[in-house]
PDB file of C-alpha atoms in Angstrom:
ATOM      1  CA  UNK A   1      98.421 134.805 271.099  1.00  0.00           C
ATOM      2  CA  UNK A   2      99.610 136.017 267.715  1.00  0.00           C
ATOM      3  CA  UNK A   3     101.094 139.217 269.137  1.00  0.00           C
ATOM      4  CA  UNK A   4     104.829 139.697 269.032  1.00  0.00           C
ATOM      5  CA  UNK A   5     107.474 142.352 269.596  1.00  0.00           C
ATOM      6  CA  UNK A   6     110.565 143.350 267.697  1.00  0.00           C
ATOM      7  CA  UNK A   7     113.725 142.007 269.322  1.00  0.00           C
ATOM      8  CA  UNK A   8     114.976 145.528 270.100  1.00  0.00           C
ATOM      9  CA  UNK A   9     111.736 146.917 271.585  1.00  0.00           C
ATOM     10  CA  UNK A  10     112.733 146.981 275.255  1.00  0.00           C
ATOM     11  CA  UNK A  11     116.270 148.122 274.516  1.00  0.00           C
ATOM     12  CA  UNK A  12     114.833 151.026 272.511  1.00  0.00           C
ATOM     13  CA  UNK A  13     112.311 151.924 275.232  1.00  0.00           C
ATOM     14  CA  UNK A  14     115.024 151.738 277.913  1.00  0.00           C
ATOM     15  CA  UNK A  15     117.349 153.977 275.877  1.00  0.00           C
ATOM     16  CA  UNK A  16     114.544 156.484 275.356  1.00  0.00           C
ATOM     17  CA  UNK A  17     114.122 156.758 279.145  1.00  0.00           C
ATOM     18  CA  UNK A  18     117.869 156.943 279.683  1.00  0.00           C
ATOM     19  CA  UNK A  19     118.444 159.546 276.939  1.00  0.00           C
ATOM     20  CA  UNK A  20     115.496 161.829 277.778  1.00  0.00           C
ATOM     21  CA  UNK A  21     115.040 161.335 281.523  1.00  0.00           C
ATOM     22  CA  UNK A  22     111.390 160.423 280.898  1.00  0.00           C
ATOM     23  CA  UNK A  23     109.398 158.381 283.399  1.00  0.00           C
ATOM     24  CA  UNK A  24     107.584 156.416 280.695  1.00  0.00           C
ATOM     25  CA  UNK A  25     108.629 155.498 277.165  1.00  0.00           C
ATOM     26  CA  UNK A  26     106.132 154.480 274.509  1.00  0.00           C
ATOM     27  CA  UNK A  27     106.487 152.931 271.076  1.00  0.00           C
ATOM     28  CA  UNK A  28     103.983 152.579 268.285  1.00  0.00           C
ATOM     29  CA  UNK A  29     101.680 149.574 267.970  1.00  0.00           C
ATOM     30  CA  UNK A  30     101.006 147.959 264.633  1.00  0.00           C
ATOM     31  CA  UNK A  31      97.544 146.456 264.320  1.00  0.00           C
ATOM     32  CA  UNK A  32      96.160 144.522 261.410  1.00  0.00           C
ATOM     33  CA  UNK A  33      93.871 147.519 260.830  1.00  0.00           C
ATOM     34  CA  UNK A  34      96.486 150.246 260.240  1.00  0.00           C
ATOM     35  CA  UNK A  35      99.427 151.118 258.009  1.00  0.00           C
ATOM     36  CA  UNK A  36     102.954 150.462 259.234  1.00  0.00           C
ATOM     37  CA  UNK A  37     105.012 153.372 260.584  1.00  0.00           C
ATOM     38  CA  UNK A  38     108.801 153.037 260.894  1.00  0.00           C
ATOM     39  CA  UNK A  39     109.551 156.674 261.742  1.00  0.00           C
ATOM     40  CA  UNK A  40     111.795 156.763 264.808  1.00  0.00           C
ATOM     41  CA  UNK A  41     111.785 160.329 266.001  1.00  0.00           C
ATOM     42  CA  UNK A  42     111.339 160.765 269.751  1.00  0.00           C
ATOM     43  CA  UNK A  43     109.234 163.506 271.308  1.00  0.00           C
ATOM     44  CA  UNK A  44     108.918 164.269 275.014  1.00  0.00           C
ATOM     45  CA  UNK A  45     105.715 165.506 276.659  1.00  0.00           C
ATOM     46  CA  UNK A  46     105.119 167.062 280.050  1.00  0.00           C
ATOM     47  CA  UNK A  47     102.590 165.698 282.559  1.00  0.00           C
ATOM     48  CA  UNK A  48      99.653 167.909 281.566  1.00  0.00           C
ATOM     49  CA  UNK A  49     100.056 167.267 277.834  1.00  0.00           C
ATOM     50  CA  UNK A  50     100.489 163.512 278.193  1.00  0.00           C
ATOM     51  CA  UNK A  51      97.445 163.156 280.503  1.00  0.00           C
ATOM     52  CA  UNK A  52      95.346 165.137 278.033  1.00  0.00           C
ATOM     53  CA  UNK A  53      96.532 162.958 275.142  1.00  0.00           C
ATOM     54  CA  UNK A  54      96.014 159.724 277.090  1.00  0.00           C
ATOM     55  CA  UNK A  55      92.487 160.601 278.171  1.00  0.00           C
ATOM     56  CA  UNK A  56      91.586 161.821 274.669  1.00  0.00           C
ATOM     57  CA  UNK A  57      92.953 158.535 273.261  1.00  0.00           C
ATOM     58  CA  UNK A  58      95.822 160.053 271.309  1.00  0.00           C
ATOM     59  CA  UNK A  59      98.060 157.848 273.471  1.00  0.00           C
ATOM     60  CA  UNK A  60      96.767 154.285 273.686  1.00  0.00           C
ATOM     61  CA  UNK A  61      96.118 152.874 277.150  1.00  0.00           C
ATOM     62  CA  UNK A  62      97.638 149.501 276.299  1.00  0.00           C
ATOM     63  CA  UNK A  63     100.356 148.712 278.853  1.00  0.00           C
ATOM     64  CA  UNK A  64     102.057 146.464 276.270  1.00  0.00           C
ATOM     65  CA  UNK A  65     103.969 149.119 274.330  1.00  0.00           C
ATOM     66  CA  UNK A  66     105.419 151.007 277.279  1.00  0.00           C
ATOM     67  CA  UNK A  67     108.285 150.886 279.739  1.00  0.00           C
ATOM     68  CA  UNK A  68     107.795 152.553 283.123  1.00  0.00           C
ATOM     69  CA  UNK A  69     109.860 153.638 286.071  1.00  0.00           C
ATOM     70  CA  UNK A  70     108.919 151.363 288.963  1.00  0.00           C
ATOM     71  CA  UNK A  71     108.032 154.266 291.287  1.00  0.00           C
ATOM     72  CA  UNK A  72     105.025 155.163 289.134  1.00  0.00           C
ATOM     73  CA  UNK A  73     103.225 152.097 290.494  1.00  0.00           C
ATOM     74  CA  UNK A  74     103.521 153.051 294.176  1.00  0.00           C
ATOM     75  CA  UNK A  75      99.987 152.740 295.596  1.00  0.00           C
ATOM     76  CA  UNK A  76      98.543 152.013 292.135  1.00  0.00           C
ATOM     77  CA  UNK A  77      96.863 148.658 291.595  1.00  0.00           C
ATOM     78  CA  UNK A  78      95.216 147.078 288.576  1.00  0.00           C
ATOM     79  CA  UNK A  79      91.628 146.111 289.405  1.00  0.00           C
ATOM     80  CA  UNK A  80      91.091 142.359 289.547  1.00  0.00           C
ATOM     81  CA  UNK A  81      88.272 140.456 287.855  1.00  0.00           C
ATOM     82  CA  UNK A  82      87.824 143.234 285.312  1.00  0.00           C
ATOM     83  CA  UNK A  83      88.484 143.577 281.610  1.00  0.00           C
ATOM     84  CA  UNK A  84      89.600 147.020 280.415  1.00  0.00           C
ATOM     85  CA  UNK A  85      91.654 147.305 283.600  1.00  0.00           C
ATOM     86  CA  UNK A  86      94.325 149.109 281.568  1.00  0.00           C
ATOM     87  CA  UNK A  87      91.854 151.852 280.610  1.00  0.00           C
ATOM     88  CA  UNK A  88      90.909 152.142 284.266  1.00  0.00           C
ATOM     89  CA  UNK A  89      94.381 152.377 285.822  1.00  0.00           C
ATOM     90  CA  UNK A  90      96.570 153.998 283.163  1.00  0.00           C
ATOM     91  CA  UNK A  91      95.547 157.595 284.059  1.00  0.00           C
ATOM     92  CA  UNK A  92      96.731 156.994 287.644  1.00  0.00           C
ATOM     93  CA  UNK A  93     100.117 155.762 286.424  1.00  0.00           C
ATOM     94  CA  UNK A  94     100.508 158.668 283.986  1.00  0.00           C
ATOM     95  CA  UNK A  95      99.533 161.168 286.697  1.00  0.00           C
ATOM     96  CA  UNK A  96     102.565 159.995 288.706  1.00  0.00           C
ATOM     97  CA  UNK A  97     104.933 160.662 285.786  1.00  0.00           C
ATOM     98  CA  UNK A  98     106.606 163.994 285.111  1.00  0.00           C
ATOM     99  CA  UNK A  99     107.044 163.298 281.407  1.00  0.00           C
ATOM    100  CA  UNK A 100     106.889 160.676 278.691  1.00  0.00           C
ATOM    101  CA  UNK A 101     109.040 159.923 275.640  1.00  0.00           C
ATOM    102  CA  UNK A 102     107.183 158.690 272.563  1.00  0.00           C
ATOM    103  CA  UNK A 103     108.214 157.222 269.239  1.00  0.00           C
ATOM    104  CA  UNK A 104     105.662 156.368 266.574  1.00  0.00           C
ATOM    105  CA  UNK A 105     107.905 153.558 265.320  1.00  0.00           C
ATOM    106  CA  UNK A 106     106.073 150.278 265.770  1.00  0.00           C
ATOM    107  CA  UNK A 107     107.833 147.714 267.908  1.00  0.00           C
ATOM    108  CA  UNK A 108     104.710 145.858 269.101  1.00  0.00           C
ATOM    109  CA  UNK A 109     102.506 143.894 266.691  1.00  0.00           C
ATOM    110  CA  UNK A 110      98.941 143.435 267.953  1.00  0.00           C
ATOM    111  CA  UNK A 111      96.402 141.432 265.979  1.00  0.00           C
ATOM    112  CA  UNK A 112      92.853 142.607 266.655  1.00  0.00           C
ATOM    113  CA  UNK A 113      91.056 140.258 264.292  1.00  0.00           C
ATOM    114  CA  UNK A 114      92.111 136.939 265.829  1.00  0.00           C
ATOM    115  CA  UNK A 115      89.426 134.754 267.363  1.00  0.00           C
ATOM    116  CA  UNK A 116      89.060 135.063 271.134  1.00  0.00           C
ATOM    117  CA  UNK A 117      90.584 138.540 271.288  1.00  0.00           C
ATOM    118  CA  UNK A 118      89.424 140.509 274.347  1.00  0.00           C
ATOM    119  CA  UNK A 119      88.412 143.370 272.044  1.00  0.00           C
ATOM    120  CA  UNK A 120      85.868 141.152 270.289  1.00  0.00           C
ATOM    121  CA  UNK A 121      84.166 139.957 273.503  1.00  0.00           C
ATOM    122  CA  UNK A 122      80.489 140.998 273.523  1.00  0.00           C
ATOM    123  CA  UNK A 123      79.430 139.750 276.984  1.00  0.00           C
ATOM    124  CA  UNK A 124      77.404 141.926 279.364  1.00  0.00           C
ATOM    125  CA  UNK A 125      80.246 141.886 281.924  1.00  0.00           C
ATOM    126  CA  UNK A 126      82.720 142.988 279.263  1.00  0.00           C
ATOM    127  CA  UNK A 127      80.446 145.889 278.281  1.00  0.00           C
ATOM    128  CA  UNK A 128      79.890 146.864 281.937  1.00  0.00           C
ATOM    129  CA  UNK A 129      83.654 146.813 282.607  1.00  0.00           C
ATOM    130  CA  UNK A 130      84.231 149.023 279.559  1.00  0.00           C
ATOM    131  CA  UNK A 131      81.615 151.466 280.820  1.00  0.00           C
ATOM    132  CA  UNK A 132      83.108 151.464 284.324  1.00  0.00           C
ATOM    133  CA  UNK A 133      86.569 152.228 282.914  1.00  0.00           C
ATOM    134  CA  UNK A 134      85.391 155.120 280.722  1.00  0.00           C
ATOM    135  CA  UNK A 135      83.252 156.630 283.491  1.00  0.00           C
ATOM    136  CA  UNK A 136      86.263 156.399 285.831  1.00  0.00           C
ATOM    137  CA  UNK A 137      88.404 158.169 283.207  1.00  0.00           C
ATOM    138  CA  UNK A 138      85.783 160.903 282.851  1.00  0.00           C
ATOM    139  CA  UNK A 139      85.772 161.649 286.588  1.00  0.00           C
ATOM    140  CA  UNK A 140      89.573 161.419 286.708  1.00  0.00           C
ATOM    141  CA  UNK A 141      89.811 163.971 283.867  1.00  0.00           C
ATOM    142  CA  UNK A 142      87.320 166.271 285.567  1.00  0.00           C
ATOM    143  CA  UNK A 143      89.150 166.096 288.918  1.00  0.00           C
ATOM    144  CA  UNK A 144      92.519 166.746 287.266  1.00  0.00           C
ATOM    145  CA  UNK A 145      91.568 169.736 285.105  1.00  0.00           C
ATOM    146  CA  UNK A 146      91.945 168.005 281.736  1.00  0.00           C
ATOM    147  CA  UNK A 147      91.007 170.161 278.758  1.00  0.00           C
ATOM    148  CA  UNK A 148      88.895 169.045 275.802  1.00  0.00           C
ATOM    149  CA  UNK A 149      86.520 166.906 277.861  1.00  0.00           C
ATOM    150  CA  UNK A 150      83.954 166.408 275.069  1.00  0.00           C
ATOM    151  CA  UNK A 151      85.439 163.193 273.687  1.00  0.00           C
ATOM    152  CA  UNK A 152      86.063 161.790 277.180  1.00  0.00           C
ATOM    153  CA  UNK A 153      82.475 162.521 278.224  1.00  0.00           C
ATOM    154  CA  UNK A 154      81.106 161.074 274.974  1.00  0.00           C
ATOM    155  CA  UNK A 155      83.054 157.821 275.533  1.00  0.00           C
ATOM    156  CA  UNK A 156      81.740 157.555 279.111  1.00  0.00           C
ATOM    157  CA  UNK A 157      78.136 158.136 278.033  1.00  0.00           C
ATOM    158  CA  UNK A 158      78.220 155.966 274.896  1.00  0.00           C
ATOM    159  CA  UNK A 159      79.921 153.048 276.659  1.00  0.00           C
ATOM    160  CA  UNK A 160      77.304 153.214 279.421  1.00  0.00           C
ATOM    161  CA  UNK A 161      74.468 153.282 276.900  1.00  0.00           C
ATOM    162  CA  UNK A 162      76.029 150.326 275.098  1.00  0.00           C
ATOM    163  CA  UNK A 163      76.575 148.355 278.305  1.00  0.00           C
ATOM    164  CA  UNK A 164      73.154 148.877 279.794  1.00  0.00           C
ATOM    165  CA  UNK A 165      71.023 149.350 276.697  1.00  0.00           C
ATOM    166  CA  UNK A 166      69.857 152.789 277.727  1.00  0.00           C
ATOM    167  CA  UNK A 167      68.114 154.712 274.974  1.00  0.00           C
TER     168      UNK A 167
END
């Protein structure tokens, strides 16, 4: 893997939790497709706001750029033998949190364009797993009263069409 983290990433995430009382802390992710952001202001969101932002993809579902309180994982399990398991399970983890602290400053460096990257996998199973994750997120959002469902529904439908070739 070509991914790497800044040496102070986990210290920063830990201090964000300690300083704000948040249940989850999140830092920015630099990809080889975006501009760098070194702004280190911290904002705190309540449960409803953070779930809405997560499900509308304003907060990335990658587990790699986050630090969590252990209790959030009680009775939450990552599905096995599935890609996109982070998309599938992250709403459950966020639902258990009261709040989240976020900085846009990038501490994790993720390279999307490298060969063999999960994101570039075009297999039928990969597409079906993606569809399953987005459909799960849609029903989760519906059951939990998330606002602005249009984008969530569109992702569920378009990923299913892409996975199963429905036209």
